[in-house]
């Protein structure tokens, strides 16, 4: 028998991940990291050594000894004998009785002596006096943090604990927390025997995040399960407010594949509101208090880029050591100006999902949006709203209702599991409400700010988390459907089926649909939904005289003294997420193709846009990029693309020029692109390297084939560009003289018109003869089988479809290939 089995105290450097039965999941992981990841340099990131605050575990044997010596076993069994976890009032009463039994018991003398001795030894090892030594006391259950059950938040943690008396009291409270209402209920649901689970306690040196910051890291995208991402949440002060969802934290995303190859791929940064923080009440009391965060700190990011990248590297090192996605807690010690990892556990929600079944929730109708926040779960739920203010009301909650509250309390988990959806005022994607809702498989919208004010108990609502990162609460019970596709025997057609992508926040979910990359990335969505401001208004911010416009810009660009940097960052982050989601497949970004009336609708746009009779055929696409009135705005797009490719390492990003009327225009645009630091053209050898995911400096530049001149002068365009993408709507418009926006003449023809088909046939044959690829963007090949058959017969290289029709379109194209024997 391992002589550690009966030990009351085990130090972190005596523990490994296999020791869950001795010290619980949390302590086993702390010991594993302390022993393996803090002393030796990782081979993956040279010089990166993870920092874990030192400490010891009060073992499961200690807990068992405490229970036995106080003769509590039978008393607890008697209290829980007729337990019904669905009777909320009964669960509350029985849980309270068990906890009170434990809190009223005394430590056996031998156990108390060893705990005090270990605490004194920890002070010596850290060279701190008993007054200076502040520790975190964290519960660590022997059935906790297992690969297929997270037990998230089931037991308690106590911070800023000082002195022998406080330590013993905190450990006893931790023992009692094995029988919180939520822990009892969760064990019943997971079919764990209450008496087979024991509690260990971590006694760990505090990282002074009360004077710094803290947060959570996941080594995948928590919503989609996309595994090439590190997701970091950060807020000021101690970490409890992030975990419990009291604050809406900053959110950072880092792309793992290019992080590993030496790039700095921070592909998204979102500023959280961070209204409050938790700090020490005073140095020696062992208590904490809440403080408001100063406006200056609310409006700036908690972490700088260097810290974001360091934490991301640590997360990857931990993930690779455990060989599975991880859920990690970190802290920034404000006194020592150092980062620490304070917990790590296996991620369990996405790990349990089927990799072969694609599930998609789709809204079939829309209604009035009552409020919105961060979407959790990519699902839809509906029912009557039920506002729960505090624990005294939870027994009133009925199955199928929507839980509406300020923040969820961990003790409410028994009612959360019968809710159809959850809506909170506060919290981020790694808050308690978010973690539990994912595990339960129900949608949640967190951080709405106003839910408890605008939603009334009894009101029928629909909660949609299926429309991107913004979750929406609609008035009424709206219709929706669930599409499930089994991909077990899926076979792709010979033609490359690509996607038309616009919303970066949906990209990671869409990446799971079988595809060969993105044939058209529309950046207009990024500009209108994330930037919202005309680029010229930002460039000329210092000379703006329109105070209304200036105020709107100030509100959107909080934290940015350099307003141009706001445009660059937002543009780059949007494009980077699209590129990362489909890496290493090519992502073809079409530079902005707003018409003048659309640009005018942006903030400040009317100051810089002409009024045109027919904007569809006016100042758009290529003609803007070299025009002195737009050159500096186009330069921002080029610089953002350069950042995505060269700083983030996303070499799969290429660009495309829309509405290029003449070869001369094409040359002028290429000159502007080169002037802004982007190089072209790419050689066949470099293209082969790029296909294999290797860094290639030159970038492919394609042209939209949407004007007859693009095809009638295909030989000249082929000398300038690397490929052609057919824009069938504009090609039809320009060939037949149709206004795309006019319903009066829509009946005249579509892309199947003979003239349009002749032009497409000419383009494919001529481009292929010159060694260039041709793709098409649009629903035509999917909607019209004869059009798809025509394109496949000509040997088109790729067909790009909207995400919601990719599977249906792929099956149709495959049928066409089989029909014509391709």
mmCIF file with all atom_site columns, N, CA and C in Angstrom, residues 88 91-92 99 151-157 177 179-186 240 242-246 390-391 394 403 405 407-417 431-436 440:
data_model
loop_
_atom_site.group_PDB
_atom_site.id
_atom_site.type_symbol
_atom_site.label_atom_id
_atom_site.label_alt_id
_atom_site.label_comp_id
_atom_site.label_asym_id
_atom_site.label_entity_id
_atom_site.label_seq_id
_atom_site.pdbx_PDB_ins_code
_atom_site.Cartn_x
_atom_site.Cartn_y
_atom_site.Cartn_z
_atom_site.occupancy
_atom_site.B_iso_or_equiv
_atom_site.pdbx_formal_charge
_atom_site.auth_seq_id
_atom_site.auth_comp_id
_atom_site.auth_asym_id
_atom_site.auth_atom_id
_atom_site.pdbx_PDB_model_num
ATOM 1   N N  . UNK A 1 88  ? -37.150 21.036 -3.982  1.00 0.00 ? 88  UNK A N  1
ATOM 2   C CA . UNK A 1 88  ? -36.150 22.052 -3.656  1.00 0.00 ? 88  UNK A CA 1
ATOM 3   C C  . UNK A 1 88  ? -36.141 22.388 -2.177  1.00 0.00 ? 88  UNK A C  1
ATOM 4   N N  . UNK A 1 91  ? -34.478 19.562 -0.266  1.00 0.00 ? 91  UNK A N  1
ATOM 5   C CA . UNK A 1 91  ? -33.041 19.568 -0.516  1.00 0.00 ? 91  UNK A CA 1
ATOM 6   C C  . UNK A 1 91  ? -32.356 20.646 0.320   1.00 0.00 ? 91  UNK A C  1
ATOM 7   N N  . UNK A 1 92  ? -32.964 21.828 0.386   1.00 0.00 ? 92  UNK A N  1
ATOM 8   C CA . UNK A 1 92  ? -32.396 22.922 1.189   1.00 0.00 ? 92  UNK A CA 1
ATOM 9   C C  . UNK A 1 92  ? -32.299 22.528 2.663   1.00 0.00 ? 92  UNK A C  1
ATOM 10  N N  . UNK A 1 99  ? -24.568 20.163 6.694   1.00 0.00 ? 99  UNK A N  1
ATOM 11  C CA . UNK A 1 99  ? -23.479 21.143 6.816   1.00 0.00 ? 99  UNK A CA 1
ATOM 12  C C  . UNK A 1 99  ? -23.306 21.585 8.269   1.00 0.00 ? 99  UNK A C  1
ATOM 13  N N  . UNK A 1 151 ? -18.055 18.991 -12.190 1.00 0.00 ? 151 UNK A N  1
ATOM 14  C CA . UNK A 1 151 ? -18.377 19.383 -10.815 1.00 0.00 ? 151 UNK A CA 1
ATOM 15  C C  . UNK A 1 151 ? -18.060 20.869 -10.602 1.00 0.00 ? 151 UNK A C  1
ATOM 16  N N  . UNK A 1 152 ? -18.255 21.689 -11.675 1.00 0.00 ? 152 UNK A N  1
ATOM 17  C CA . UNK A 1 152 ? -17.872 23.106 -11.615 1.00 0.00 ? 152 UNK A CA 1
ATOM 18  C C  . UNK A 1 152 ? -18.608 23.821 -10.497 1.00 0.00 ? 152 UNK A C  1
ATOM 19  N N  . UNK A 1 153 ? -17.826 24.446 -9.614  1.00 0.00 ? 153 UNK A N  1
ATOM 20  C CA . UNK A 1 153 ? -18.401 25.268 -8.561  1.00 0.00 ? 153 UNK A CA 1
ATOM 21  C C  . UNK A 1 153 ? -19.191 24.534 -7.516  1.00 0.00 ? 153 UNK A C  1
ATOM 22  N N  . UNK A 1 154 ? -18.996 23.200 -7.413  1.00 0.00 ? 154 UNK A N  1
ATOM 23  C CA . UNK A 1 154 ? -19.801 22.452 -6.453  1.00 0.00 ? 154 UNK A CA 1
ATOM 24  C C  . UNK A 1 154 ? -19.376 22.719 -5.006  1.00 0.00 ? 154 UNK A C  1
ATOM 25  N N  . UNK A 1 155 ? -18.075 22.923 -4.768  1.00 0.00 ? 155 UNK A N  1
ATOM 26  C CA . UNK A 1 155 ? -17.596 23.196 -3.414  1.00 0.00 ? 155 UNK A CA 1
ATOM 27  C C  . UNK A 1 155 ? -17.050 24.623 -3.325  1.00 0.00 ? 155 UNK A C  1
ATOM 28  N N  . UNK A 1 156 ? -16.691 25.045 -2.128  1.00 0.00 ? 156 UNK A N  1
ATOM 29  C CA . UNK A 1 156 ? -16.327 26.434 -1.888  1.00 0.00 ? 156 UNK A CA 1
ATOM 30  C C  . UNK A 1 156 ? -14.813 26.676 -1.865  1.00 0.00 ? 156 UNK A C  1
ATOM 31  N N  . UNK A 1 157 ? -14.443 27.943 -2.076  1.00 0.00 ? 157 UNK A N  1
ATOM 32  C CA . UNK A 1 157 ? -13.062 28.402 -1.897  1.00 0.00 ? 157 UNK A CA 1
ATOM 33  C C  . UNK A 1 157 ? -13.087 29.595 -0.940  1.00 0.00 ? 157 UNK A C  1
ATOM 34  N N  . UNK A 1 177 ? -18.747 22.022 2.686   1.00 0.00 ? 177 UNK A N  1
ATOM 35  C CA . UNK A 1 177 ? -19.226 22.359 1.339   1.00 0.00 ? 177 UNK A CA 1
ATOM 36  C C  . UNK A 1 177 ? -19.334 21.150 0.426   1.00 0.00 ? 177 UNK A C  1
ATOM 37  N N  . UNK A 1 179 ? -21.348 19.085 0.986   1.00 0.00 ? 179 UNK A N  1
ATOM 38  C CA . UNK A 1 179 ? -22.780 18.841 1.062   1.00 0.00 ? 179 UNK A CA 1
ATOM 39  C C  . UNK A 1 179 ? -23.593 20.124 0.830   1.00 0.00 ? 179 UNK A C  1
ATOM 40  N N  . UNK A 1 180 ? -23.088 20.997 -0.051  1.00 0.00 ? 180 UNK A N  1
ATOM 41  C CA . UNK A 1 180 ? -23.927 22.109 -0.498  1.00 0.00 ? 180 UNK A CA 1
ATOM 42  C C  . UNK A 1 180 ? -25.100 21.511 -1.269  1.00 0.00 ? 180 UNK A C  1
ATOM 43  N N  . UNK A 1 181 ? -26.198 22.246 -1.376  1.00 0.00 ? 181 UNK A N  1
ATOM 44  C CA . UNK A 1 181 ? -27.384 21.753 -2.088  1.00 0.00 ? 181 UNK A CA 1
ATOM 45  C C  . UNK A 1 181 ? -27.026 21.359 -3.523  1.00 0.00 ? 181 UNK A C  1
ATOM 46  N N  . UNK A 1 182 ? -26.230 22.207 -4.170  1.00 0.00 ? 182 UNK A N  1
ATOM 47  C CA . UNK A 1 182 ? -25.876 21.950 -5.565  1.00 0.00 ? 182 UNK A CA 1
ATOM 48  C C  . UNK A 1 182 ? -25.015 20.699 -5.698  1.00 0.00 ? 182 UNK A C  1
ATOM 49  N N  . UNK A 1 183 ? -24.079 20.505 -4.727  1.00 0.00 ? 183 UNK A N  1
ATOM 50  C CA . UNK A 1 183 ? -23.199 19.341 -4.794  1.00 0.00 ? 183 UNK A CA 1
ATOM 51  C C  . UNK A 1 183 ? -23.984 18.056 -4.576  1.00 0.00 ? 183 UNK A C  1
ATOM 52  N N  . UNK A 1 184 ? -24.917 18.078 -3.635  1.00 0.00 ? 184 UNK A N  1
ATOM 53  C CA . UNK A 1 184 ? -25.761 16.905 -3.389  1.00 0.00 ? 184 UNK A CA 1
ATOM 54  C C  . UNK A 1 184 ? -26.560 16.569 -4.649  1.00 0.00 ? 184 UNK A C  1
ATOM 55  N N  . UNK A 1 185 ? -27.212 17.590 -5.224  1.00 0.00 ? 185 UNK A N  1
ATOM 56  C CA . UNK A 1 185 ? -28.033 17.406 -6.414  1.00 0.00 ? 185 UNK A CA 1
ATOM 57  C C  . UNK A 1 185 ? -27.203 16.904 -7.592  1.00 0.00 ? 185 UNK A C  1
ATOM 58  N N  . UNK A 1 186 ? -26.032 17.490 -7.771  1.00 0.00 ? 186 UNK A N  1
ATOM 59  C CA . UNK A 1 186 ? -25.184 17.120 -8.907  1.00 0.00 ? 186 UNK A CA 1
ATOM 60  C C  . UNK A 1 186 ? -24.722 15.664 -8.791  1.00 0.00 ? 186 UNK A C  1
ATOM 61  N N  . UNK A 1 240 ? -13.078 35.468 -8.060  1.00 0.00 ? 240 UNK A N  1
ATOM 62  C CA . UNK A 1 240 ? -14.423 34.962 -7.769  1.00 0.00 ? 240 UNK A CA 1
ATOM 63  C C  . UNK A 1 240 ? -15.492 35.661 -8.612  1.00 0.00 ? 240 UNK A C  1
ATOM 64  N N  . UNK A 1 242 ? -15.313 36.802 -11.650 1.00 0.00 ? 242 UNK A N  1
ATOM 65  C CA . UNK A 1 242 ? -15.338 36.289 -13.027 1.00 0.00 ? 242 UNK A CA 1
ATOM 66  C C  . UNK A 1 242 ? -16.030 34.939 -13.043 1.00 0.00 ? 242 UNK A C  1
ATOM 67  N N  . UNK A 1 243 ? -15.618 34.061 -12.136 1.00 0.00 ? 243 UNK A N  1
ATOM 68  C CA . UNK A 1 243 ? -16.148 32.702 -12.098 1.00 0.00 ? 243 UNK A CA 1
ATOM 69  C C  . UNK A 1 243 ? -17.646 32.701 -11.798 1.00 0.00 ? 243 UNK A C  1
ATOM 70  N N  . UNK A 1 244 ? -18.065 33.547 -10.870 1.00 0.00 ? 244 UNK A N  1
ATOM 71  C CA . UNK A 1 244 ? -19.476 33.567 -10.476 1.00 0.00 ? 244 UNK A CA 1
ATOM 72  C C  . UNK A 1 244 ? -20.348 34.393 -11.421 1.00 0.00 ? 244 UNK A C  1
ATOM 73  N N  . UNK A 1 245 ? -19.710 35.172 -12.310 1.00 0.00 ? 245 UNK A N  1
ATOM 74  C CA . UNK A 1 245 ? -20.494 35.943 -13.266 1.00 0.00 ? 245 UNK A CA 1
ATOM 75  C C  . UNK A 1 245 ? -20.975 37.275 -12.753 1.00 0.00 ? 245 UNK A C  1
ATOM 76  N N  . UNK A 1 246 ? -20.329 37.777 -11.702 1.00 0.00 ? 246 UNK A N  1
ATOM 77  C CA . UNK A 1 246 ? -20.717 39.075 -11.142 1.00 0.00 ? 246 UNK A CA 1
ATOM 78  C C  . UNK A 1 246 ? -20.336 40.202 -12.098 1.00 0.00 ? 246 UNK A C  1
ATOM 79  N N  . UNK A 1 390 ? -33.552 35.894 -5.155  1.00 0.00 ? 390 UNK A N  1
ATOM 80  C CA . UNK A 1 390 ? -32.658 35.278 -4.160  1.00 0.00 ? 390 UNK A CA 1
ATOM 81  C C  . UNK A 1 390 ? -33.128 33.866 -3.846  1.00 0.00 ? 390 UNK A C  1
ATOM 82  N N  . UNK A 1 391 ? -32.367 33.187 -2.975  1.00 0.00 ? 391 UNK A N  1
ATOM 83  C CA . UNK A 1 391 ? -32.591 31.767 -2.698  1.00 0.00 ? 391 UNK A CA 1
ATOM 84  C C  . UNK A 1 391 ? -33.972 31.474 -2.131  1.00 0.00 ? 391 UNK A C  1
ATOM 85  N N  . UNK A 1 394 ? -36.459 30.135 -4.939  1.00 0.00 ? 394 UNK A N  1
ATOM 86  C CA . UNK A 1 394 ? -36.147 29.093 -5.936  1.00 0.00 ? 394 UNK A CA 1
ATOM 87  C C  . UNK A 1 394 ? -37.163 27.937 -5.922  1.00 0.00 ? 394 UNK A C  1
ATOM 88  N N  . UNK A 1 403 ? -35.185 30.997 -16.633 1.00 0.00 ? 403 UNK A N  1
ATOM 89  C CA . UNK A 1 403 ? -34.653 31.617 -15.417 1.00 0.00 ? 403 UNK A CA 1
ATOM 90  C C  . UNK A 1 403 ? -34.066 32.990 -15.759 1.00 0.00 ? 403 UNK A C  1
ATOM 91  N N  . UNK A 1 405 ? -32.369 36.372 -13.923 1.00 0.00 ? 405 UNK A N  1
ATOM 92  C CA . UNK A 1 405 ? -31.796 36.808 -12.654 1.00 0.00 ? 405 UNK A CA 1
ATOM 93  C C  . UNK A 1 405 ? -30.626 37.748 -12.893 1.00 0.00 ? 405 UNK A C  1
ATOM 94  N N  . UNK A 1 407 ? -27.428 37.454 -11.310 1.00 0.00 ? 407 UNK A N  1
ATOM 95  C CA . UNK A 1 407 ? -26.411 36.427 -11.560 1.00 0.00 ? 407 UNK A CA 1
ATOM 96  C C  . UNK A 1 407 ? -26.928 35.127 -10.969 1.00 0.00 ? 407 UNK A C  1
ATOM 97  N N  . UNK A 1 408 ? -26.474 33.997 -11.493 1.00 0.00 ? 408 UNK A N  1
ATOM 98  C CA . UNK A 1 408 ? -26.912 32.723 -10.912 1.00 0.00 ? 408 UNK A CA 1
ATOM 99  C C  . UNK A 1 408 ? -26.078 32.416 -9.679  1.00 0.00 ? 408 UNK A C  1
ATOM 100 N N  . UNK A 1 409 ? -26.739 31.874 -8.700  1.00 0.00 ? 409 UNK A N  1
ATOM 101 C CA . UNK A 1 409 ? -26.063 31.425 -7.488  1.00 0.00 ? 409 UNK A CA 1
ATOM 102 C C  . UNK A 1 409 ? -25.813 29.926 -7.644  1.00 0.00 ? 409 UNK A C  1
ATOM 103 N N  . UNK A 1 410 ? -24.619 29.433 -7.298  1.00 0.00 ? 410 UNK A N  1
ATOM 104 C CA . UNK A 1 410 ? -24.366 27.993 -7.441  1.00 0.00 ? 410 UNK A CA 1
ATOM 105 C C  . UNK A 1 410 ? -25.395 27.121 -6.735  1.00 0.00 ? 410 UNK A C  1
ATOM 106 N N  . UNK A 1 411 ? -26.017 27.627 -5.675  1.00 0.00 ? 411 UNK A N  1
ATOM 107 C CA . UNK A 1 411 ? -27.034 26.840 -4.979  1.00 0.00 ? 411 UNK A CA 1
ATOM 108 C C  . UNK A 1 411 ? -28.309 26.665 -5.803  1.00 0.00 ? 411 UNK A C  1
ATOM 109 N N  . UNK A 1 412 ? -28.404 27.375 -6.918  1.00 0.00 ? 412 UNK A N  1
ATOM 110 C CA . UNK A 1 412 ? -29.610 27.283 -7.731  1.00 0.00 ? 412 UNK A CA 1
ATOM 111 C C  . UNK A 1 412 ? -29.524 26.199 -8.801  1.00 0.00 ? 412 UNK A C  1
ATOM 112 N N  . UNK A 1 413 ? -28.422 25.469 -8.863  1.00 0.00 ? 413 UNK A N  1
ATOM 113 C CA . UNK A 1 413 ? -28.253 24.486 -9.935  1.00 0.00 ? 413 UNK A CA 1
ATOM 114 C C  . UNK A 1 413 ? -29.408 23.492 -10.042 1.00 0.00 ? 413 UNK A C  1
ATOM 115 N N  . UNK A 1 414 ? -30.048 23.085 -8.927  1.00 0.00 ? 414 UNK A N  1
ATOM 116 C CA . UNK A 1 414 ? -31.198 22.189 -9.058  1.00 0.00 ? 414 UNK A CA 1
ATOM 117 C C  . UNK A 1 414 ? -32.333 22.758 -9.903  1.00 0.00 ? 414 UNK A C  1
ATOM 118 N N  . UNK A 1 415 ? -32.516 24.085 -9.897  1.00 0.00 ? 415 UNK A N  1
ATOM 119 C CA . UNK A 1 415 ? -33.578 24.640 -10.757 1.00 0.00 ? 415 UNK A CA 1
ATOM 120 C C  . UNK A 1 415 ? -33.032 24.981 -12.147 1.00 0.00 ? 415 UNK A C  1
ATOM 121 N N  . UNK A 1 416 ? -31.742 25.235 -12.252 1.00 0.00 ? 416 UNK A N  1
ATOM 122 C CA . UNK A 1 416 ? -31.166 25.534 -13.568 1.00 0.00 ? 416 UNK A CA 1
ATOM 123 C C  . UNK A 1 416 ? -31.350 24.352 -14.508 1.00 0.00 ? 416 UNK A C  1
ATOM 124 N N  . UNK A 1 417 ? -31.271 23.132 -13.954 1.00 0.00 ? 417 UNK A N  1
ATOM 125 C CA . UNK A 1 417 ? -31.345 21.947 -14.815 1.00 0.00 ? 417 UNK A CA 1
ATOM 126 C C  . UNK A 1 417 ? -32.767 21.678 -15.326 1.00 0.00 ? 417 UNK A C  1
ATOM 127 N N  . UNK A 1 431 ? -18.529 32.542 -16.931 1.00 0.00 ? 431 UNK A N  1
ATOM 128 C CA . UNK A 1 431 ? -19.160 32.693 -15.621 1.00 0.00 ? 431 UNK A CA 1
ATOM 129 C C  . UNK A 1 431 ? -19.844 31.394 -15.211 1.00 0.00 ? 431 UNK A C  1
ATOM 130 N N  . UNK A 1 432 ? -20.284 31.337 -13.969 1.00 0.00 ? 432 UNK A N  1
ATOM 131 C CA . UNK A 1 432 ? -20.973 30.155 -13.452 1.00 0.00 ? 432 UNK A CA 1
ATOM 132 C C  . UNK A 1 432 ? -22.196 29.823 -14.309 1.00 0.00 ? 432 UNK A C  1
ATOM 133 N N  . UNK A 1 433 ? -23.002 30.815 -14.646 1.00 0.00 ? 433 UNK A N  1
ATOM 134 C CA . UNK A 1 433 ? -24.211 30.582 -15.446 1.00 0.00 ? 433 UNK A CA 1
ATOM 135 C C  . UNK A 1 433 ? -23.854 29.976 -16.795 1.00 0.00 ? 433 UNK A C  1
ATOM 136 N N  . UNK A 1 434 ? -22.782 30.482 -17.416 1.00 0.00 ? 434 UNK A N  1
ATOM 137 C CA . UNK A 1 434 ? -22.373 29.992 -18.731 1.00 0.00 ? 434 UNK A CA 1
ATOM 138 C C  . UNK A 1 434 ? -21.882 28.551 -18.655 1.00 0.00 ? 434 UNK A C  1
ATOM 139 N N  . UNK A 1 435 ? -21.039 28.259 -17.676 1.00 0.00 ? 435 UNK A N  1
ATOM 140 C CA . UNK A 1 435 ? -20.469 26.911 -17.547 1.00 0.00 ? 435 UNK A CA 1
ATOM 141 C C  . UNK A 1 435 ? -21.562 25.884 -17.286 1.00 0.00 ? 435 UNK A C  1
ATOM 142 N N  . UNK A 1 436 ? -22.451 26.185 -16.351 1.00 0.00 ? 436 UNK A N  1
ATOM 143 C CA . UNK A 1 436 ? -23.498 25.228 -15.996 1.00 0.00 ? 436 UNK A CA 1
ATOM 144 C C  . UNK A 1 436 ? -24.490 25.044 -17.148 1.00 0.00 ? 436 UNK A C  1
ATOM 145 N N  . UNK A 1 440 ? -25.475 21.575 -18.970 1.00 0.00 ? 440 UNK A N  1
ATOM 146 C CA . UNK A 1 440 ? -26.854 21.103 -18.987 1.00 0.00 ? 440 UNK A CA 1
ATOM 147 C C  . UNK A 1 440 ? -27.427 21.055 -20.406 1.00 0.00 ? 440 UNK A C  1
#
